[in-house]
């Protein structure tokens, strides 16, 4: 994100109001300028002071209060907003906006803003499914208002069904994606592979590669925020799947190969950051291998080089590989560009201690198929992802 962005958060009166505090606290940590407008009903649930403390700005509610400076508040906030988020959004506020009613501070600001407006509804299942509410949502969507759909589960009233406010992470990531400046991957399909794969030895044992998946997840998030339609195929990882991407979990080389090939043809850009296992046991033991002998030998056979397979079949896709090297970084990475028919390779020196595996940082060199060598400074994995797409898009 370039400069500090302003998010105007509208809080309306439902039991999920307390969750809006968490959303605002998380947004504030992302270095956003937050201004809260509360409806009268919202103030019956939580006092403005809580929102004021978290947003570090005065909470606005009364349209006719004496202004501190000469400015018409709903107009100045409407102009200031880079985005308006309504959380929680009740059936009432959705209905008002859909029907052009502007009778309080929040609805007048929504009416006056040119910024994108996103609603995070929360209400009883029957209310949410009510045809009038659904018609209002449909109408607003057709007018380019955005919605973060509610989740299903046990609601405050005891009913089970759709209507729970979406979780904080989903709301925050949606807001950050909408605020992202660079939208140069709109209408592009990007496939990313991440994490390790495993090669099972018996029902309880496997071999694998060191990889947390952080680099691939950062690439998927960057592509998503730039507007791409992203598919992320990942081996086992403890990371939370990014919001708004198609997420496919795999375990073995074979599963990653199958899923990658299933999606390959329709992609514009494919980034293979996964640490794929090169070998698998010649014989998988269906029963647990007992520790009867003092030594154990297992024969391994070579598994498929997924990236090489893609390189052999690619048409117009831009193909990006990674190279994890402990020596002769440039020489080895350049060889992989040729043998795997790549457009770019992102090479990293795995012997470096404060970057690479498990770290949030990486220090890479990107090599193009034309032989251009671009060494990068140490930077976060997200910044590496940004540089990579900047390069692809030049
Ligand atoms: N790769 C792959 N399938 C494999 C091995 C690697 O698709 N079986 C991909 C990785 O996702 C990465 C690139 O190939 O994008 C390079 O992986 P790397 O482990 O650095 O190299 P290898 O090709 O396995 O060669 P070596 O282990 O000999 O360095």
PDB file of C-alpha atoms in Angstrom, residues 17-249:
ATOM      1  CA  UNK A  17     -21.323  -5.346  17.393  1.00  0.00           C
ATOM      2  CA  UNK A  18     -18.703  -6.605  19.848  1.00  0.00           C
ATOM      3  CA  UNK A  19     -16.947  -8.421  16.999  1.00  0.00           C
ATOM      4  CA  UNK A  20     -16.590  -5.111  15.160  1.00  0.00           C
ATOM      5  CA  UNK A  21     -14.174  -4.086  17.924  1.00  0.00           C
ATOM      6  CA  UNK A  22     -11.866  -6.924  16.935  1.00  0.00           C
ATOM      7  CA  UNK A  23     -12.145  -6.006  13.245  1.00  0.00           C
ATOM      8  CA  UNK A  24     -11.256  -2.371  13.985  1.00  0.00           C
ATOM      9  CA  UNK A  25      -8.353  -3.368  16.211  1.00  0.00           C
ATOM     10  CA  UNK A  26      -6.963  -5.598  13.432  1.00  0.00           C
ATOM     11  CA  UNK A  27      -7.447  -2.917  10.750  1.00  0.00           C
ATOM     12  CA  UNK A  28      -5.703  -0.358  12.944  1.00  0.00           C
ATOM     13  CA  UNK A  29      -2.684  -2.686  13.198  1.00  0.00           C
ATOM     14  CA  UNK A  30      -2.465  -2.569   9.389  1.00  0.00           C
ATOM     15  CA  UNK A  31      -1.643   1.122   9.664  1.00  0.00           C
ATOM     16  CA  UNK A  32      -4.978   2.375   8.374  1.00  0.00           C
ATOM     17  CA  UNK A  33      -6.728   5.575   9.434  1.00  0.00           C
ATOM     18  CA  UNK A  34     -10.024   4.409  10.909  1.00  0.00           C
ATOM     19  CA  UNK A  35     -13.112   6.558  11.496  1.00  0.00           C
ATOM     20  CA  UNK A  36     -16.126   4.973  13.125  1.00  0.00           C
ATOM     21  CA  UNK A  37     -19.731   5.981  12.616  1.00  0.00           C
ATOM     22  CA  UNK A  38     -22.180   4.290  14.989  1.00  0.00           C
ATOM     23  CA  UNK A  39     -25.928   4.149  14.631  1.00  0.00           C
ATOM     24  CA  UNK A  40     -28.112   4.889  17.637  1.00  0.00           C
ATOM     25  CA  UNK A  41     -29.018   1.205  17.932  1.00  0.00           C
ATOM     26  CA  UNK A  42     -25.342   0.156  17.897  1.00  0.00           C
ATOM     27  CA  UNK A  43     -24.763   2.376  20.932  1.00  0.00           C
ATOM     28  CA  UNK A  44     -27.313   0.324  22.858  1.00  0.00           C
ATOM     29  CA  UNK A  45     -24.915  -2.631  22.608  1.00  0.00           C
ATOM     30  CA  UNK A  46     -21.442  -1.061  23.027  1.00  0.00           C
ATOM     31  CA  UNK A  47     -20.385   2.432  24.072  1.00  0.00           C
ATOM     32  CA  UNK A  48     -18.623   4.702  21.563  1.00  0.00           C
ATOM     33  CA  UNK A  49     -15.663   4.917  23.954  1.00  0.00           C
ATOM     34  CA  UNK A  50     -14.512   1.373  23.063  1.00  0.00           C
ATOM     35  CA  UNK A  51     -14.511   2.234  19.349  1.00  0.00           C
ATOM     36  CA  UNK A  52     -12.868   5.581  20.009  1.00  0.00           C
ATOM     37  CA  UNK A  53     -10.030   3.955  21.970  1.00  0.00           C
ATOM     38  CA  UNK A  54      -9.368   1.369  19.268  1.00  0.00           C
ATOM     39  CA  UNK A  55      -9.694   3.656  16.253  1.00  0.00           C
ATOM     40  CA  UNK A  56      -7.932   6.573  17.981  1.00  0.00           C
ATOM     41  CA  UNK A  57     -10.444   8.929  16.383  1.00  0.00           C
ATOM     42  CA  UNK A  58     -13.649  10.508  17.653  1.00  0.00           C
ATOM     43  CA  UNK A  59     -16.659   8.280  17.038  1.00  0.00           C
ATOM     44  CA  UNK A  60     -19.417   9.988  15.106  1.00  0.00           C
ATOM     45  CA  UNK A  61     -23.052   9.249  15.584  1.00  0.00           C
ATOM     46  CA  UNK A  62     -25.159  12.352  15.871  1.00  0.00           C
ATOM     47  CA  UNK A  63     -25.789  14.146  12.600  1.00  0.00           C
ATOM     48  CA  UNK A  64     -26.813  17.340  14.307  1.00  0.00           C
ATOM     49  CA  UNK A  65     -24.068  17.622  16.936  1.00  0.00           C
ATOM     50  CA  UNK A  66     -22.041  20.865  16.929  1.00  0.00           C
ATOM     51  CA  UNK A  67     -19.068  20.233  14.641  1.00  0.00           C
ATOM     52  CA  UNK A  68     -15.591  20.820  16.139  1.00  0.00           C
ATOM     53  CA  UNK A  69     -14.393  22.500  12.975  1.00  0.00           C
ATOM     54  CA  UNK A  70     -16.460  23.967  10.204  1.00  0.00           C
ATOM     55  CA  UNK A  71     -17.081  20.980   8.048  1.00  0.00           C
ATOM     56  CA  UNK A  72     -20.163  18.980   7.315  1.00  0.00           C
ATOM     57  CA  UNK A  73     -19.150  15.697   8.855  1.00  0.00           C
ATOM     58  CA  UNK A  74     -20.977  13.206   6.666  1.00  0.00           C
ATOM     59  CA  UNK A  75     -19.651  14.950   3.566  1.00  0.00           C
ATOM     60  CA  UNK A  76     -16.082  15.263   4.828  1.00  0.00           C
ATOM     61  CA  UNK A  77     -15.942  11.619   5.910  1.00  0.00           C
ATOM     62  CA  UNK A  78     -17.574  10.507   2.681  1.00  0.00           C
ATOM     63  CA  UNK A  79     -14.828  12.342   0.767  1.00  0.00           C
ATOM     64  CA  UNK A  80     -12.039  11.182   3.030  1.00  0.00           C
ATOM     65  CA  UNK A  81     -12.934   7.489   2.769  1.00  0.00           C
ATOM     66  CA  UNK A  82     -10.905   5.191   0.550  1.00  0.00           C
ATOM     67  CA  UNK A  83     -13.367   2.506   1.537  1.00  0.00           C
ATOM     68  CA  UNK A  84     -16.470   2.176   3.722  1.00  0.00           C
ATOM     69  CA  UNK A  85     -16.999  -1.019   5.690  1.00  0.00           C
ATOM     70  CA  UNK A  86     -20.343  -1.686   7.384  1.00  0.00           C
ATOM     71  CA  UNK A  87     -19.800  -4.198  10.188  1.00  0.00           C
ATOM     72  CA  UNK A  88     -22.046  -5.683  11.357  1.00  0.00           C
ATOM     73  CA  UNK A  89     -24.602  -4.762   8.712  1.00  0.00           C
ATOM     74  CA  UNK A  90     -28.170  -5.344   9.879  1.00  0.00           C
ATOM     75  CA  UNK A  91     -31.143  -6.077   7.620  1.00  0.00           C
ATOM     76  CA  UNK A  92     -32.240  -2.548   8.467  1.00  0.00           C
ATOM     77  CA  UNK A  93     -29.176  -0.706   7.125  1.00  0.00           C
ATOM     78  CA  UNK A  94     -29.055  -2.925   4.022  1.00  0.00           C
ATOM     79  CA  UNK A  95     -32.733  -2.165   3.408  1.00  0.00           C
ATOM     80  CA  UNK A  96     -32.266   1.561   3.896  1.00  0.00           C
ATOM     81  CA  UNK A  97     -29.320   1.877   1.514  1.00  0.00           C
ATOM     82  CA  UNK A  98     -30.977  -0.352  -1.093  1.00  0.00           C
ATOM     83  CA  UNK A  99     -33.998   1.930  -1.050  1.00  0.00           C
ATOM     84  CA  UNK A 100     -32.290   5.291  -0.960  1.00  0.00           C
ATOM     85  CA  UNK A 101     -33.094   6.153   2.640  1.00  0.00           C
ATOM     86  CA  UNK A 102     -30.567   8.456   4.286  1.00  0.00           C
ATOM     87  CA  UNK A 103     -31.890   9.397   7.696  1.00  0.00           C
ATOM     88  CA  UNK A 104     -28.862   9.264   9.981  1.00  0.00           C
ATOM     89  CA  UNK A 105     -25.132   9.913   9.975  1.00  0.00           C
ATOM     90  CA  UNK A 106     -24.211   6.487   8.609  1.00  0.00           C
ATOM     91  CA  UNK A 107     -26.718   6.214   5.787  1.00  0.00           C
ATOM     92  CA  UNK A 108     -26.100   9.809   4.645  1.00  0.00           C
ATOM     93  CA  UNK A 109     -22.350   9.138   4.543  1.00  0.00           C
ATOM     94  CA  UNK A 110     -22.889   5.937   2.530  1.00  0.00           C
ATOM     95  CA  UNK A 111     -25.079   7.903   0.149  1.00  0.00           C
ATOM     96  CA  UNK A 112     -22.541  10.697  -0.219  1.00  0.00           C
ATOM     97  CA  UNK A 113     -19.386   8.656  -0.728  1.00  0.00           C
ATOM     98  CA  UNK A 114     -17.758   7.724  -4.014  1.00  0.00           C
ATOM     99  CA  UNK A 115     -15.550   5.147  -2.281  1.00  0.00           C
ATOM    100  CA  UNK A 116     -16.320   1.423  -2.518  1.00  0.00           C
ATOM    101  CA  UNK A 117     -18.757   0.267   0.171  1.00  0.00           C
ATOM    102  CA  UNK A 118     -18.593  -3.244   1.590  1.00  0.00           C
ATOM    103  CA  UNK A 119     -21.204  -4.775   3.885  1.00  0.00           C
ATOM    104  CA  UNK A 120     -20.498  -7.585   6.366  1.00  0.00           C
ATOM    105  CA  UNK A 121     -24.022  -8.729   7.283  1.00  0.00           C
ATOM    106  CA  UNK A 122     -24.896 -10.455  10.549  1.00  0.00           C
ATOM    107  CA  UNK A 123     -28.423 -11.367  11.553  1.00  0.00           C
ATOM    108  CA  UNK A 124     -30.781 -14.214  12.374  1.00  0.00           C
ATOM    109  CA  UNK A 125     -30.946 -16.920   9.658  1.00  0.00           C
ATOM    110  CA  UNK A 126     -34.612 -16.350   8.903  1.00  0.00           C
ATOM    111  CA  UNK A 127     -34.020 -12.628   8.548  1.00  0.00           C
ATOM    112  CA  UNK A 128     -31.014 -13.212   6.279  1.00  0.00           C
ATOM    113  CA  UNK A 129     -32.971 -15.633   4.113  1.00  0.00           C
ATOM    114  CA  UNK A 130     -36.002 -13.366   3.996  1.00  0.00           C
ATOM    115  CA  UNK A 131     -36.763 -12.606   0.336  1.00  0.00           C
ATOM    116  CA  UNK A 132     -36.873  -8.860   0.970  1.00  0.00           C
ATOM    117  CA  UNK A 133     -33.376  -8.884   2.506  1.00  0.00           C
ATOM    118  CA  UNK A 134     -32.096 -11.099  -0.330  1.00  0.00           C
ATOM    119  CA  UNK A 135     -33.679  -8.804  -2.931  1.00  0.00           C
ATOM    120  CA  UNK A 136     -32.041  -5.782  -1.277  1.00  0.00           C
ATOM    121  CA  UNK A 137     -28.636  -7.521  -1.289  1.00  0.00           C
ATOM    122  CA  UNK A 138     -29.100  -8.479  -4.942  1.00  0.00           C
ATOM    123  CA  UNK A 139     -29.973  -4.915  -5.846  1.00  0.00           C
ATOM    124  CA  UNK A 140     -26.978  -3.479  -3.994  1.00  0.00           C
ATOM    125  CA  UNK A 141     -24.621  -6.027  -5.586  1.00  0.00           C
ATOM    126  CA  UNK A 142     -25.894  -5.050  -9.021  1.00  0.00           C
ATOM    127  CA  UNK A 143     -25.032  -1.440  -8.112  1.00  0.00           C
ATOM    128  CA  UNK A 144     -21.475  -2.517  -7.268  1.00  0.00           C
ATOM    129  CA  UNK A 145     -21.792  -2.580  -3.484  1.00  0.00           C
ATOM    130  CA  UNK A 146     -19.736  -5.476  -2.091  1.00  0.00           C
ATOM    131  CA  UNK A 147     -20.757  -8.105   0.452  1.00  0.00           C
ATOM    132  CA  UNK A 148     -18.724 -10.345   2.729  1.00  0.00           C
ATOM    133  CA  UNK A 149     -21.154 -13.241   3.177  1.00  0.00           C
ATOM    134  CA  UNK A 150     -22.031 -14.313   6.714  1.00  0.00           C
ATOM    135  CA  UNK A 151     -20.874 -17.707   7.956  1.00  0.00           C
ATOM    136  CA  UNK A 152     -23.022 -20.609   9.180  1.00  0.00           C
ATOM    137  CA  UNK A 153     -23.148 -21.846  12.723  1.00  0.00           C
ATOM    138  CA  UNK A 154     -24.901 -21.375  16.037  1.00  0.00           C
ATOM    139  CA  UNK A 155     -26.272 -17.835  16.201  1.00  0.00           C
ATOM    140  CA  UNK A 156     -26.673 -15.668  19.295  1.00  0.00           C
ATOM    141  CA  UNK A 157     -30.406 -16.410  19.342  1.00  0.00           C
ATOM    142  CA  UNK A 158     -29.694 -20.154  19.538  1.00  0.00           C
ATOM    143  CA  UNK A 159     -30.726 -20.934  15.950  1.00  0.00           C
ATOM    144  CA  UNK A 160     -28.316 -22.761  13.687  1.00  0.00           C
ATOM    145  CA  UNK A 161     -27.838 -21.500  10.147  1.00  0.00           C
ATOM    146  CA  UNK A 162     -26.371 -18.708   8.020  1.00  0.00           C
ATOM    147  CA  UNK A 163     -26.091 -15.293   9.613  1.00  0.00           C
ATOM    148  CA  UNK A 164     -22.944 -15.257  11.751  1.00  0.00           C
ATOM    149  CA  UNK A 165     -20.649 -12.346  11.009  1.00  0.00           C
ATOM    150  CA  UNK A 166     -17.744 -13.525   8.794  1.00  0.00           C
ATOM    151  CA  UNK A 167     -14.569 -14.056  10.830  1.00  0.00           C
ATOM    152  CA  UNK A 168     -12.251 -11.115  11.473  1.00  0.00           C
ATOM    153  CA  UNK A 169      -9.505 -12.450   9.223  1.00  0.00           C
ATOM    154  CA  UNK A 170     -11.887 -12.754   6.256  1.00  0.00           C
ATOM    155  CA  UNK A 171     -13.173  -9.199   6.759  1.00  0.00           C
ATOM    156  CA  UNK A 172      -9.695  -7.690   7.225  1.00  0.00           C
ATOM    157  CA  UNK A 173      -8.168  -9.504   4.234  1.00  0.00           C
ATOM    158  CA  UNK A 174     -11.102  -8.492   2.029  1.00  0.00           C
ATOM    159  CA  UNK A 175     -10.639  -4.844   3.029  1.00  0.00           C
ATOM    160  CA  UNK A 176      -6.877  -4.954   2.426  1.00  0.00           C
ATOM    161  CA  UNK A 177      -7.375  -6.574  -0.985  1.00  0.00           C
ATOM    162  CA  UNK A 178      -9.888  -3.897  -1.970  1.00  0.00           C
ATOM    163  CA  UNK A 179      -7.535  -1.119  -0.859  1.00  0.00           C
ATOM    164  CA  UNK A 180      -4.513  -2.480  -2.713  1.00  0.00           C
ATOM    165  CA  UNK A 181      -3.328   0.035  -5.296  1.00  0.00           C
ATOM    166  CA  UNK A 182      -1.874  -2.167  -7.979  1.00  0.00           C
ATOM    167  CA  UNK A 183      -4.552  -3.962  -9.953  1.00  0.00           C
ATOM    168  CA  UNK A 184      -2.464  -5.115 -12.898  1.00  0.00           C
ATOM    169  CA  UNK A 185      -3.464  -8.793 -12.703  1.00  0.00           C
ATOM    170  CA  UNK A 186      -7.209  -8.299 -13.207  1.00  0.00           C
ATOM    171  CA  UNK A 187      -8.603 -10.956 -15.578  1.00  0.00           C
ATOM    172  CA  UNK A 188      -5.432 -13.036 -15.161  1.00  0.00           C
ATOM    173  CA  UNK A 189      -5.367 -16.552 -13.816  1.00  0.00           C
ATOM    174  CA  UNK A 190      -2.447 -17.351 -11.548  1.00  0.00           C
ATOM    175  CA  UNK A 191      -1.565 -20.804 -10.230  1.00  0.00           C
ATOM    176  CA  UNK A 192       0.826 -21.099  -7.287  1.00  0.00           C
ATOM    177  CA  UNK A 193       2.211 -24.232  -5.671  1.00  0.00           C
ATOM    178  CA  UNK A 194       3.554 -24.049  -2.135  1.00  0.00           C
ATOM    179  CA  UNK A 195       4.823 -26.025   0.816  1.00  0.00           C
ATOM    180  CA  UNK A 196       6.490 -29.425   0.809  1.00  0.00           C
ATOM    181  CA  UNK A 197       5.213 -32.723  -0.535  1.00  0.00           C
ATOM    182  CA  UNK A 198       5.586 -35.940   1.403  1.00  0.00           C
ATOM    183  CA  UNK A 199       6.608 -39.427   0.256  1.00  0.00           C
ATOM    184  CA  UNK A 200       5.037 -42.062   2.526  1.00  0.00           C
ATOM    185  CA  UNK A 201       7.233 -44.994   3.596  1.00  0.00           C
ATOM    186  CA  UNK A 202       4.641 -46.898   5.653  1.00  0.00           C
ATOM    187  CA  UNK A 203       1.353 -45.889   7.354  1.00  0.00           C
ATOM    188  CA  UNK A 204       3.206 -43.832   9.986  1.00  0.00           C
ATOM    189  CA  UNK A 205       6.398 -42.620   8.302  1.00  0.00           C
ATOM    190  CA  UNK A 206       7.275 -40.377   5.405  1.00  0.00           C
ATOM    191  CA  UNK A 207      10.140 -38.297   4.064  1.00  0.00           C
ATOM    192  CA  UNK A 208       9.701 -34.695   3.098  1.00  0.00           C
ATOM    193  CA  UNK A 209      11.515 -31.432   2.348  1.00  0.00           C
ATOM    194  CA  UNK A 210      11.922 -28.456   4.632  1.00  0.00           C
ATOM    195  CA  UNK A 211       9.321 -25.875   3.682  1.00  0.00           C
ATOM    196  CA  UNK A 212       6.728 -23.860   5.610  1.00  0.00           C
ATOM    197  CA  UNK A 213       4.877 -22.652   2.513  1.00  0.00           C
ATOM    198  CA  UNK A 214       5.321 -18.979   3.489  1.00  0.00           C
ATOM    199  CA  UNK A 215       6.883 -17.963   0.159  1.00  0.00           C
ATOM    200  CA  UNK A 216       4.114 -19.541  -1.944  1.00  0.00           C
ATOM    201  CA  UNK A 217       1.360 -18.154   0.265  1.00  0.00           C
ATOM    202  CA  UNK A 218       2.868 -14.654  -0.051  1.00  0.00           C
ATOM    203  CA  UNK A 219       2.886 -15.041  -3.853  1.00  0.00           C
ATOM    204  CA  UNK A 220      -0.753 -16.150  -3.856  1.00  0.00           C
ATOM    205  CA  UNK A 221      -1.764 -13.193  -1.649  1.00  0.00           C
ATOM    206  CA  UNK A 222       0.108 -10.684  -3.792  1.00  0.00           C
ATOM    207  CA  UNK A 223      -1.499 -12.038  -6.978  1.00  0.00           C
ATOM    208  CA  UNK A 224      -4.953 -11.975  -5.346  1.00  0.00           C
ATOM    209  CA  UNK A 225      -4.513  -8.388  -4.163  1.00  0.00           C
ATOM    210  CA  UNK A 226      -3.464  -7.335  -7.665  1.00  0.00           C
ATOM    211  CA  UNK A 227      -6.756  -8.668  -8.965  1.00  0.00           C
ATOM    212  CA  UNK A 228      -5.853 -12.139 -10.237  1.00  0.00           C
ATOM    213  CA  UNK A 229      -8.025 -15.214 -10.040  1.00  0.00           C
ATOM    214  CA  UNK A 230      -5.704 -17.346  -7.894  1.00  0.00           C
ATOM    215  CA  UNK A 231      -5.456 -21.087  -7.337  1.00  0.00           C
ATOM    216  CA  UNK A 232      -3.093 -22.204  -4.583  1.00  0.00           C
ATOM    217  CA  UNK A 233      -2.063 -25.855  -4.445  1.00  0.00           C
ATOM    218  CA  UNK A 234      -0.233 -26.591  -1.235  1.00  0.00           C
ATOM    219  CA  UNK A 235       1.394 -29.489   0.525  1.00  0.00           C
ATOM    220  CA  UNK A 236       1.081 -29.861   4.314  1.00  0.00           C
ATOM    221  CA  UNK A 237       1.532 -26.539   6.132  1.00  0.00           C
ATOM    222  CA  UNK A 238       0.318 -24.886   9.315  1.00  0.00           C
ATOM    223  CA  UNK A 239      -0.564 -21.659   7.508  1.00  0.00           C
ATOM    224  CA  UNK A 240      -4.141 -20.403   7.246  1.00  0.00           C
ATOM    225  CA  UNK A 241      -5.362 -20.530   3.609  1.00  0.00           C
ATOM    226  CA  UNK A 242      -5.569 -16.996   2.180  1.00  0.00           C
ATOM    227  CA  UNK A 243      -9.064 -15.559   1.857  1.00  0.00           C
ATOM    228  CA  UNK A 244     -10.380 -15.255  -1.685  1.00  0.00           C
ATOM    229  CA  UNK A 245      -8.159 -17.845  -3.387  1.00  0.00           C
ATOM    230  CA  UNK A 246      -9.060 -21.331  -4.558  1.00  0.00           C
ATOM    231  CA  UNK A 247      -7.165 -23.524  -2.113  1.00  0.00           C
ATOM    232  CA  UNK A 248      -6.301 -27.143  -2.891  1.00  0.00           C
ATOM    233  CA  UNK A 249      -4.608 -29.320  -0.277  1.00  0.00           C
TER     234      UNK A 249
END
